Amino acid sequence: MENIIEIKRTNFKRKSAYFQLVNYALFSILGIISIFWDWKASIGPIICVFIFYLLQRKLDFWSNVVWFITGFLVLSFSLSWMFSLSFGLFIFQCLLLAAIRPAIDVWKEIRQEHTDVIFSMSSDYFACLCPENSDYKGYAMNPMGYKKRFPMTDVISVQQDGKSLLIALKERIIRPRELHADEIEMILAYFRKNKPAVLAAVATKSIRKEEDRVYWVKFIVIGIPCILGGLSLYFWADNGRNTVVTILSIVSAIVLGIILLKITNMGSRHKVN
């Protein structure tokens, strides 16, 4: 029988579900208050949200996302014009009211028992929770959405780094989340038995150096263009009031990011060669 590892958690998503529920509940409460604040102005958003949910019951949202968004904007514009409302406020109230249904769904989900596999491994692949280091909010909202699968042939080094497991692949470095000390030891024991050559095959110092390089590349490619673009918008575009300079600043920031990405990629290839 094939040696397989599966690490499970019961109600693992409950914490993230409560986090989602709080966010949806706050939006829902604001949406309900907005109805009592001005019920006549709320007729249009209520109609729009009601039609959206009727269509969603018949059609899959993600398969028709472009049509849904286009139809929503057209309907919102038509109703806001019909009821003489601000288009921006109309959209905002629609989003608030649309949070009521997800809040109810999350509440129903919390009351149910769930068991999730947070880590699995076989001779062909392994799967784990590995969000990007900066995506804390997204991971808190939906941790299982960050479960990714990798072929075992890509593994070049496995080791324990402090209280976490560190796995170096051919193209990236990952640190699987939510693992306990005994579970990390079980995974290391699996590699000792089946792939002993990858245990600490790459020095931890080299891996951390590569991680630092990735962080700096992200800062250079994303951070610098955003900072320069923001300064340009503030000083030269009059906080976005000058439309021409605003567009030029945004386009220049995007072009600069692409150029910096090309330069960093060339530098990485040069180091490899």
PDB file of C-alpha atoms in Angstrom:
ATOM      1  CA  MET A   1       0.000   0.000   0.000  1.00  0.00           C
ATOM      2  CA  GLU A   2       1.304   3.460  -0.930  1.00  0.00           C
ATOM      3  CA  ASN A   3       2.639   5.576   1.924  1.00  0.00           C
ATOM      4  CA  ILE A   4       0.312   8.582   2.174  1.00  0.00           C
ATOM      5  CA  ILE A   5       0.130  11.399   4.720  1.00  0.00           C
ATOM      6  CA  GLU A   6      -3.092  13.305   5.417  1.00  0.00           C
ATOM      7  CA  ILE A   7      -3.332  15.936   8.135  1.00  0.00           C
ATOM      8  CA  LYS A   8      -6.876  17.049   8.929  1.00  0.00           C
ATOM      9  CA  ARG A   9      -8.533  19.720  11.051  1.00  0.00           C
ATOM     10  CA  THR A  10     -12.130  19.723  12.284  1.00  0.00           C
ATOM     11  CA  ASN A  11     -13.911  23.073  11.996  1.00  0.00           C
ATOM     12  CA  PHE A  12     -10.634  24.619  10.836  1.00  0.00           C
ATOM     13  CA  LYS A  13     -12.502  27.246   8.810  1.00  0.00           C
ATOM     14  CA  ARG A  14     -14.759  28.263  11.686  1.00  0.00           C
ATOM     15  CA  LYS A  15     -12.406  31.030  12.830  1.00  0.00           C
ATOM     16  CA  SER A  16     -12.213  32.493   9.328  1.00  0.00           C
ATOM     17  CA  ALA A  17     -15.998  32.070   8.971  1.00  0.00           C
ATOM     18  CA  TYR A  18     -16.545  34.198  12.080  1.00  0.00           C
ATOM     19  CA  PHE A  19     -14.216  36.802  10.572  1.00  0.00           C
ATOM     20  CA  GLN A  20     -16.268  36.789   7.361  1.00  0.00           C
ATOM     21  CA  LEU A  21     -19.520  36.914   9.330  1.00  0.00           C
ATOM     22  CA  VAL A  22     -18.414  40.030  11.222  1.00  0.00           C
ATOM     23  CA  ASN A  23     -17.520  41.789   7.956  1.00  0.00           C
ATOM     24  CA  TYR A  24     -20.734  40.786   6.168  1.00  0.00           C
ATOM     25  CA  ALA A  25     -22.840  41.600   9.241  1.00  0.00           C
ATOM     26  CA  LEU A  26     -21.397  45.121   9.489  1.00  0.00           C
ATOM     27  CA  PHE A  27     -22.164  45.791   5.814  1.00  0.00           C
ATOM     28  CA  SER A  28     -25.627  44.262   6.195  1.00  0.00           C
ATOM     29  CA  ILE A  29     -26.436  46.442   9.216  1.00  0.00           C
ATOM     30  CA  LEU A  30     -25.322  49.555   7.345  1.00  0.00           C
ATOM     31  CA  GLY A  31     -27.467  48.495   4.377  1.00  0.00           C
ATOM     32  CA  ILE A  32     -30.558  47.984   6.563  1.00  0.00           C
ATOM     33  CA  ILE A  33     -29.989  51.335   8.311  1.00  0.00           C
ATOM     34  CA  SER A  34     -29.733  53.018   4.909  1.00  0.00           C
ATOM     35  CA  ILE A  35     -33.229  51.713   4.062  1.00  0.00           C
ATOM     36  CA  PHE A  36     -34.759  53.326   7.147  1.00  0.00           C
ATOM     37  CA  TRP A  37     -32.722  56.485   6.560  1.00  0.00           C
ATOM     38  CA  ASP A  38     -34.370  57.123   3.194  1.00  0.00           C
ATOM     39  CA  TRP A  39     -36.732  54.367   2.100  1.00  0.00           C
ATOM     40  CA  LYS A  40     -37.705  56.040  -1.169  1.00  0.00           C
ATOM     41  CA  ALA A  41     -34.061  56.269  -2.286  1.00  0.00           C
ATOM     42  CA  SER A  42     -33.591  52.620  -1.284  1.00  0.00           C
ATOM     43  CA  ILE A  43     -36.269  51.263  -3.636  1.00  0.00           C
ATOM     44  CA  GLY A  44     -33.878  51.246  -6.612  1.00  0.00           C
ATOM     45  CA  PRO A  45     -30.989  49.416  -4.853  1.00  0.00           C
ATOM     46  CA  ILE A  46     -33.424  46.876  -3.367  1.00  0.00           C
ATOM     47  CA  ILE A  47     -34.848  46.130  -6.827  1.00  0.00           C
ATOM     48  CA  CYS A  48     -31.342  45.824  -8.277  1.00  0.00           C
ATOM     49  CA  VAL A  49     -30.115  43.418  -5.572  1.00  0.00           C
ATOM     50  CA  PHE A  50     -33.339  41.374  -5.777  1.00  0.00           C
ATOM     51  CA  ILE A  51     -32.976  40.938  -9.556  1.00  0.00           C
ATOM     52  CA  PHE A  52     -29.313  39.992  -9.112  1.00  0.00           C
ATOM     53  CA  TYR A  53     -30.173  37.201  -6.662  1.00  0.00           C
ATOM     54  CA  LEU A  54     -32.996  35.911  -8.898  1.00  0.00           C
ATOM     55  CA  LEU A  55     -30.571  35.634 -11.818  1.00  0.00           C
ATOM     56  CA  GLN A  56     -27.920  34.040  -9.617  1.00  0.00           C
ATOM     57  CA  ARG A  57     -30.315  31.221  -8.735  1.00  0.00           C
ATOM     58  CA  LYS A  58     -30.699  30.406 -12.441  1.00  0.00           C
ATOM     59  CA  LEU A  59     -27.175  31.150 -13.702  1.00  0.00           C
ATOM     60  CA  ASP A  60     -23.696  30.456 -12.334  1.00  0.00           C
ATOM     61  CA  PHE A  61     -22.130  33.787 -11.369  1.00  0.00           C
ATOM     62  CA  TRP A  62     -18.464  32.982 -12.107  1.00  0.00           C
ATOM     63  CA  SER A  63     -19.232  31.447 -15.492  1.00  0.00           C
ATOM     64  CA  ASN A  64     -21.092  34.619 -16.513  1.00  0.00           C
ATOM     65  CA  VAL A  65     -19.223  37.170 -14.383  1.00  0.00           C
ATOM     66  CA  VAL A  66     -18.717  39.653 -17.261  1.00  0.00           C
ATOM     67  CA  TRP A  67     -22.430  39.617 -18.135  1.00  0.00           C
ATOM     68  CA  PHE A  68     -23.398  39.940 -14.478  1.00  0.00           C
ATOM     69  CA  ILE A  69     -21.143  42.970 -13.941  1.00  0.00           C
ATOM     70  CA  THR A  70     -22.222  44.603 -17.208  1.00  0.00           C
ATOM     71  CA  GLY A  71     -25.909  44.022 -16.490  1.00  0.00           C
ATOM     72  CA  PHE A  72     -25.491  45.244 -12.908  1.00  0.00           C
ATOM     73  CA  LEU A  73     -23.878  48.506 -14.034  1.00  0.00           C
ATOM     74  CA  VAL A  74     -26.494  49.094 -16.750  1.00  0.00           C
ATOM     75  CA  LEU A  75     -29.376  48.342 -14.370  1.00  0.00           C
ATOM     76  CA  SER A  76     -27.818  50.476 -11.630  1.00  0.00           C
ATOM     77  CA  PHE A  77     -27.354  53.406 -13.978  1.00  0.00           C
ATOM     78  CA  SER A  78     -30.924  53.081 -15.283  1.00  0.00           C
ATOM     79  CA  LEU A  79     -32.494  52.876 -11.827  1.00  0.00           C
ATOM     80  CA  SER A  80     -30.336  55.658 -10.387  1.00  0.00           C
ATOM     81  CA  TRP A  81     -31.357  57.880 -13.301  1.00  0.00           C
ATOM     82  CA  MET A  82     -35.011  56.863 -12.910  1.00  0.00           C
ATOM     83  CA  PHE A  83     -35.050  57.670  -9.172  1.00  0.00           C
ATOM     84  CA  SER A  84     -32.776  60.737  -9.554  1.00  0.00           C
ATOM     85  CA  LEU A  85     -30.066  59.267  -7.284  1.00  0.00           C
ATOM     86  CA  SER A  86     -26.288  59.597  -7.200  1.00  0.00           C
ATOM     87  CA  PHE A  87     -24.838  56.708  -9.216  1.00  0.00           C
ATOM     88  CA  GLY A  88     -21.937  56.274  -6.775  1.00  0.00           C
ATOM     89  CA  LEU A  89     -24.213  56.166  -3.718  1.00  0.00           C
ATOM     90  CA  PHE A  90     -26.560  53.815  -5.563  1.00  0.00           C
ATOM     91  CA  ILE A  91     -23.705  51.341  -6.199  1.00  0.00           C
ATOM     92  CA  PHE A  92     -22.522  51.660  -2.596  1.00  0.00           C
ATOM     93  CA  GLN A  93     -25.978  50.910  -1.180  1.00  0.00           C
ATOM     94  CA  CYS A  94     -26.348  47.930  -3.533  1.00  0.00           C
ATOM     95  CA  LEU A  95     -23.079  46.490  -2.218  1.00  0.00           C
ATOM     96  CA  LEU A  96     -24.231  46.989   1.381  1.00  0.00           C
ATOM     97  CA  LEU A  97     -27.561  45.260   0.764  1.00  0.00           C
ATOM     98  CA  ALA A  98     -25.901  42.465  -1.224  1.00  0.00           C
ATOM     99  CA  ALA A  99     -23.956  41.493   1.913  1.00  0.00           C
ATOM    100  CA  ILE A 100     -27.127  40.234   3.647  1.00  0.00           C
ATOM    101  CA  ARG A 101     -27.285  36.950   1.707  1.00  0.00           C
ATOM    102  CA  PRO A 102     -23.597  36.014   2.274  1.00  0.00           C
ATOM    103  CA  ALA A 103     -24.000  36.806   5.976  1.00  0.00           C
ATOM    104  CA  ILE A 104     -26.878  34.305   6.193  1.00  0.00           C
ATOM    105  CA  ASP A 105     -24.923  31.659   4.227  1.00  0.00           C
ATOM    106  CA  VAL A 106     -21.842  32.033   6.447  1.00  0.00           C
ATOM    107  CA  TRP A 107     -23.998  31.774   9.580  1.00  0.00           C
ATOM    108  CA  LYS A 108     -25.491  28.495   8.294  1.00  0.00           C
ATOM    109  CA  GLU A 109     -22.005  27.206   7.476  1.00  0.00           C
ATOM    110  CA  ILE A 110     -20.711  27.991  10.978  1.00  0.00           C
ATOM    111  CA  ARG A 111     -23.415  25.785  12.510  1.00  0.00           C
ATOM    112  CA  GLN A 112     -22.265  22.756  10.487  1.00  0.00           C
ATOM    113  CA  GLU A 113     -19.338  20.427  11.223  1.00  0.00           C
ATOM    114  CA  HIS A 114     -16.534  20.396   8.652  1.00  0.00           C
ATOM    115  CA  THR A 115     -13.302  18.435   8.360  1.00  0.00           C
ATOM    116  CA  ASP A 116     -10.616  19.827   6.058  1.00  0.00           C
ATOM    117  CA  VAL A 117      -7.353  18.280   4.868  1.00  0.00           C
ATOM    118  CA  ILE A 118      -4.737  20.977   5.443  1.00  0.00           C
ATOM    119  CA  PHE A 119      -1.766  18.878   4.308  1.00  0.00           C
ATOM    120  CA  SER A 120      -1.482  15.754   2.169  1.00  0.00           C
ATOM    121  CA  MET A 121       1.446  13.938   0.622  1.00  0.00           C
ATOM    122  CA  SER A 122       2.070  10.934  -1.603  1.00  0.00           C
ATOM    123  CA  SER A 123       4.851   9.778  -3.899  1.00  0.00           C
ATOM    124  CA  ASP A 124       3.429  11.908  -6.730  1.00  0.00           C
ATOM    125  CA  TYR A 125       2.451  15.187  -5.083  1.00  0.00           C
ATOM    126  CA  PHE A 126       1.960  17.138  -1.882  1.00  0.00           C
ATOM    127  CA  ALA A 127      -0.641  19.790  -1.055  1.00  0.00           C
ATOM    128  CA  CYS A 128      -0.504  22.388   1.707  1.00  0.00           C
ATOM    129  CA  LEU A 129      -1.667  25.834   2.805  1.00  0.00           C
ATOM    130  CA  CYS A 130       0.881  28.333   1.510  1.00  0.00           C
ATOM    131  CA  PRO A 131      -0.329  31.931   1.174  1.00  0.00           C
ATOM    132  CA  GLU A 132       1.965  34.719   0.099  1.00  0.00           C
ATOM    133  CA  ASN A 133       3.611  36.403   3.060  1.00  0.00           C
ATOM    134  CA  SER A 134       1.784  39.699   2.503  1.00  0.00           C
ATOM    135  CA  ASP A 135      -1.709  38.265   1.980  1.00  0.00           C
ATOM    136  CA  TYR A 136      -2.730  38.013   5.634  1.00  0.00           C
ATOM    137  CA  LYS A 137      -6.249  39.361   5.171  1.00  0.00           C
ATOM    138  CA  GLY A 138      -7.116  37.008   2.333  1.00  0.00           C
ATOM    139  CA  TYR A 139      -5.776  34.038   4.288  1.00  0.00           C
ATOM    140  CA  ALA A 140      -7.778  35.031   7.370  1.00  0.00           C
ATOM    141  CA  MET A 141     -10.952  35.265   5.258  1.00  0.00           C
ATOM    142  CA  ASN A 142     -10.520  31.939   3.430  1.00  0.00           C
ATOM    143  CA  PRO A 143      -7.507  29.824   4.463  1.00  0.00           C
ATOM    144  CA  MET A 144      -8.535  26.774   2.408  1.00  0.00           C
ATOM    145  CA  GLY A 145      -8.519  28.977  -0.687  1.00  0.00           C
ATOM    146  CA  TYR A 146      -4.716  29.012  -0.327  1.00  0.00           C
ATOM    147  CA  LYS A 147      -4.303  25.261  -0.500  1.00  0.00           C
ATOM    148  CA  LYS A 148      -1.995  24.484  -3.406  1.00  0.00           C
ATOM    149  CA  ARG A 149      -0.708  21.275  -4.942  1.00  0.00           C
ATOM    150  CA  PHE A 150       2.881  20.651  -6.082  1.00  0.00           C
ATOM    151  CA  PRO A 151       4.566  17.678  -7.795  1.00  0.00           C
ATOM    152  CA  MET A 152       7.074  15.811  -5.630  1.00  0.00           C
ATOM    153  CA  THR A 153       9.580  15.958  -8.478  1.00  0.00           C
ATOM    154  CA  ASP A 154       9.906  19.726  -7.858  1.00  0.00           C
ATOM    155  CA  VAL A 155      11.119  19.263  -4.268  1.00  0.00           C
ATOM    156  CA  ILE A 156      14.846  19.962  -3.944  1.00  0.00           C
ATOM    157  CA  SER A 157      15.154  20.497  -0.185  1.00  0.00           C
ATOM    158  CA  VAL A 158      13.087  19.878   2.966  1.00  0.00           C
ATOM    159  CA  GLN A 159      14.010  20.931   6.487  1.00  0.00           C
ATOM    160  CA  GLN A 160      12.712  22.322   9.745  1.00  0.00           C
ATOM    161  CA  ASP A 161      13.356  26.025  10.244  1.00  0.00           C
ATOM    162  CA  GLY A 162      12.509  26.952  13.818  1.00  0.00           C
ATOM    163  CA  LYS A 163       8.864  26.032  14.403  1.00  0.00           C
ATOM    164  CA  SER A 164       7.968  25.780  10.717  1.00  0.00           C
ATOM    165  CA  LEU A 165       8.572  23.404   7.828  1.00  0.00           C
ATOM    166  CA  LEU A 166      10.610  24.807   4.960  1.00  0.00           C
ATOM    167  CA  ILE A 167      10.288  23.262   1.494  1.00  0.00           C
ATOM    168  CA  ALA A 168      12.406  24.498  -1.403  1.00  0.00           C
ATOM    169  CA  LEU A 169      11.016  23.792  -4.867  1.00  0.00           C
ATOM    170  CA  LYS A 170      12.598  24.401  -8.256  1.00  0.00           C
ATOM    171  CA  GLU A 171      10.734  27.677  -8.760  1.00  0.00           C
ATOM    172  CA  ARG A 172       9.787  28.856  -5.253  1.00  0.00           C
ATOM    173  CA  ILE A 173      10.146  28.454  -1.506  1.00  0.00           C
ATOM    174  CA  ILE A 174       7.153  27.622   0.660  1.00  0.00           C
ATOM    175  CA  ARG A 175       6.429  27.308   4.369  1.00  0.00           C
ATOM    176  CA  PRO A 176       3.271  25.217   4.905  1.00  0.00           C
ATOM    177  CA  ARG A 177       0.929  26.789   7.475  1.00  0.00           C
ATOM    178  CA  GLU A 178      -0.945  25.401  10.494  1.00  0.00           C
ATOM    179  CA  LEU A 179       1.353  22.421  11.138  1.00  0.00           C
ATOM    180  CA  HIS A 180       2.158  21.266  14.684  1.00  0.00           C
ATOM    181  CA  ALA A 181       5.602  20.123  15.808  1.00  0.00           C
ATOM    182  CA  ASP A 182       4.680  16.417  15.787  1.00  0.00           C
ATOM    183  CA  GLU A 183       3.170  16.763  12.296  1.00  0.00           C
ATOM    184  CA  ILE A 184       6.343  18.415  10.978  1.00  0.00           C
ATOM    185  CA  GLU A 185       8.364  15.539  12.414  1.00  0.00           C
ATOM    186  CA  MET A 186       6.005  13.050  10.725  1.00  0.00           C
ATOM    187  CA  ILE A 187       6.566  14.776   7.360  1.00  0.00           C
ATOM    188  CA  LEU A 188      10.343  14.788   7.853  1.00  0.00           C
ATOM    189  CA  ALA A 189      10.187  11.089   8.736  1.00  0.00           C
ATOM    190  CA  TYR A 190       8.356  10.479   5.444  1.00  0.00           C
ATOM    191  CA  PHE A 191      11.208  12.115   3.520  1.00  0.00           C
ATOM    192  CA  ARG A 192      13.838  10.214   5.547  1.00  0.00           C
ATOM    193  CA  LYS A 193      12.204   7.004   4.426  1.00  0.00           C
ATOM    194  CA  ASN A 194      11.280   7.833   0.824  1.00  0.00           C
ATOM    195  CA  LYS A 195      13.509  10.729  -0.345  1.00  0.00           C
ATOM    196  CA  PRO A 196      16.455  11.089   2.054  1.00  0.00           C
ATOM    197  CA  ALA A 197      18.526  13.010  -0.519  1.00  0.00           C
ATOM    198  CA  VAL A 198      16.357  16.154  -0.181  1.00  0.00           C
ATOM    199  CA  LEU A 199      16.691  16.495   3.600  1.00  0.00           C
ATOM    200  CA  ALA A 200      18.512  19.800   4.142  1.00  0.00           C
ATOM    201  CA  ALA A 201      19.958  19.468   0.622  1.00  0.00           C
ATOM    202  CA  VAL A 202      20.109  23.283   0.436  1.00  0.00           C
ATOM    203  CA  ALA A 203      21.482  25.286   3.344  1.00  0.00           C
ATOM    204  CA  THR A 204      18.930  27.322   5.320  1.00  0.00           C
ATOM    205  CA  LYS A 205      21.129  30.405   4.913  1.00  0.00           C
ATOM    206  CA  SER A 206      20.930  30.133   1.113  1.00  0.00           C
ATOM    207  CA  ILE A 207      17.149  29.696   1.217  1.00  0.00           C
ATOM    208  CA  ARG A 208      16.694  32.748   3.445  1.00  0.00           C
ATOM    209  CA  LYS A 209      18.938  34.728   1.120  1.00  0.00           C
ATOM    210  CA  GLU A 210      16.691  33.747  -1.802  1.00  0.00           C
ATOM    211  CA  GLU A 211      13.588  34.717   0.206  1.00  0.00           C
ATOM    212  CA  ASP A 212      15.134  38.139   0.921  1.00  0.00           C
ATOM    213  CA  ARG A 213      15.882  38.544  -2.783  1.00  0.00           C
ATOM    214  CA  VAL A 214      12.226  37.815  -3.648  1.00  0.00           C
ATOM    215  CA  TYR A 215      11.034  40.395  -1.101  1.00  0.00           C
ATOM    216  CA  TRP A 216      13.347  43.028  -2.577  1.00  0.00           C
ATOM    217  CA  VAL A 217      12.206  42.219  -6.123  1.00  0.00           C
ATOM    218  CA  LYS A 218       8.584  42.717  -5.037  1.00  0.00           C
ATOM    219  CA  PHE A 219       9.462  46.038  -3.423  1.00  0.00           C
ATOM    220  CA  ILE A 220      11.414  47.239  -6.461  1.00  0.00           C
ATOM    221  CA  VAL A 221       8.837  46.119  -9.057  1.00  0.00           C
ATOM    222  CA  ILE A 222       5.681  47.100  -7.129  1.00  0.00           C
ATOM    223  CA  GLY A 223       6.669  49.446  -4.308  1.00  0.00           C
ATOM    224  CA  ILE A 224       8.874  51.922  -6.162  1.00  0.00           C
ATOM    225  CA  PRO A 225       6.413  52.551  -9.071  1.00  0.00           C
ATOM    226  CA  CYS A 226       3.533  52.939  -6.570  1.00  0.00           C
ATOM    227  CA  ILE A 227       5.520  55.417  -4.440  1.00  0.00           C
ATOM    228  CA  LEU A 228       6.666  57.463  -7.437  1.00  0.00           C
ATOM    229  CA  GLY A 229       3.188  57.340  -8.993  1.00  0.00           C
ATOM    230  CA  GLY A 230       1.609  58.499  -5.721  1.00  0.00           C
ATOM    231  CA  LEU A 231       4.062  61.377  -5.385  1.00  0.00           C
ATOM    232  CA  SER A 232       3.384  62.367  -8.984  1.00  0.00           C
ATOM    233  CA  LEU A 233      -0.372  62.362  -8.372  1.00  0.00           C
ATOM    234  CA  TYR A 234       0.051  64.451  -5.216  1.00  0.00           C
ATOM    235  CA  PHE A 235       2.507  67.085  -6.434  1.00  0.00           C
ATOM    236  CA  TRP A 236       1.927  67.327 -10.193  1.00  0.00           C
ATOM    237  CA  ALA A 237      -1.609  66.028 -10.762  1.00  0.00           C
ATOM    238  CA  ASP A 238      -3.192  68.109  -7.985  1.00  0.00           C
ATOM    239  CA  ASN A 239      -4.413  65.000  -6.139  1.00  0.00           C
ATOM    240  CA  GLY A 240      -5.950  63.547  -9.297  1.00  0.00           C
ATOM    241  CA  ARG A 241      -7.759  66.719 -10.361  1.00  0.00           C
ATOM    242  CA  ASN A 242      -5.545  67.130 -13.419  1.00  0.00           C
ATOM    243  CA  THR A 243      -6.878  64.284 -15.569  1.00  0.00           C
ATOM    244  CA  VAL A 244      -4.094  64.301 -18.186  1.00  0.00           C
ATOM    245  CA  VAL A 245      -1.264  64.239 -15.633  1.00  0.00           C
ATOM    246  CA  THR A 246      -3.140  61.602 -13.589  1.00  0.00           C
ATOM    247  CA  ILE A 247      -3.417  59.256 -16.578  1.00  0.00           C
ATOM    248  CA  LEU A 248       0.251  59.861 -17.505  1.00  0.00           C
ATOM    249  CA  SER A 249       1.329  59.160 -13.908  1.00  0.00           C
ATOM    250  CA  ILE A 250      -0.585  55.857 -13.758  1.00  0.00           C
ATOM    251  CA  VAL A 251       0.656  54.715 -17.177  1.00  0.00           C
ATOM    252  CA  SER A 252       4.247  55.727 -16.316  1.00  0.00           C
ATOM    253  CA  ALA A 253       4.071  53.763 -13.041  1.00  0.00           C
ATOM    254  CA  ILE A 254       2.865  50.644 -14.899  1.00  0.00           C
ATOM    255  CA  VAL A 255       5.569  50.988 -17.580  1.00  0.00           C
ATOM    256  CA  LEU A 256       8.232  51.548 -14.905  1.00  0.00           C
ATOM    257  CA  GLY A 257       7.081  48.407 -13.083  1.00  0.00           C
ATOM    258  CA  ILE A 258       7.367  46.350 -16.289  1.00  0.00           C
ATOM    259  CA  ILE A 259      10.855  47.737 -16.993  1.00  0.00           C
ATOM    260  CA  LEU A 260      12.023  47.018 -13.438  1.00  0.00           C
ATOM    261  CA  LEU A 261      10.617  43.480 -13.689  1.00  0.00           C
ATOM    262  CA  LYS A 262      12.585  42.906 -16.900  1.00  0.00           C
ATOM    263  CA  ILE A 263      15.762  44.249 -15.272  1.00  0.00           C
ATOM    264  CA  THR A 264      15.413  42.079 -12.146  1.00  0.00           C
ATOM    265  CA  ASN A 265      14.713  38.987 -14.281  1.00  0.00           C
ATOM    266  CA  MET A 266      17.829  39.692 -16.362  1.00  0.00           C
ATOM    267  CA  GLY A 267      19.840  40.087 -13.164  1.00  0.00           C
ATOM    268  CA  SER A 268      18.545  36.753 -11.827  1.00  0.00           C
ATOM    269  CA  ARG A 269      19.413  34.927 -15.072  1.00  0.00           C
ATOM    270  CA  HIS A 270      22.889  36.498 -15.038  1.00  0.00           C
ATOM    271  CA  LYS A 271      23.500  35.189 -11.484  1.00  0.00           C
ATOM    272  CA  VAL A 272      22.345  31.714 -12.480  1.00  0.00           C
ATOM    273  CA  ASN A 273      24.659  31.649 -15.501  1.00  0.00           C
TER     274      ASN A 273
END
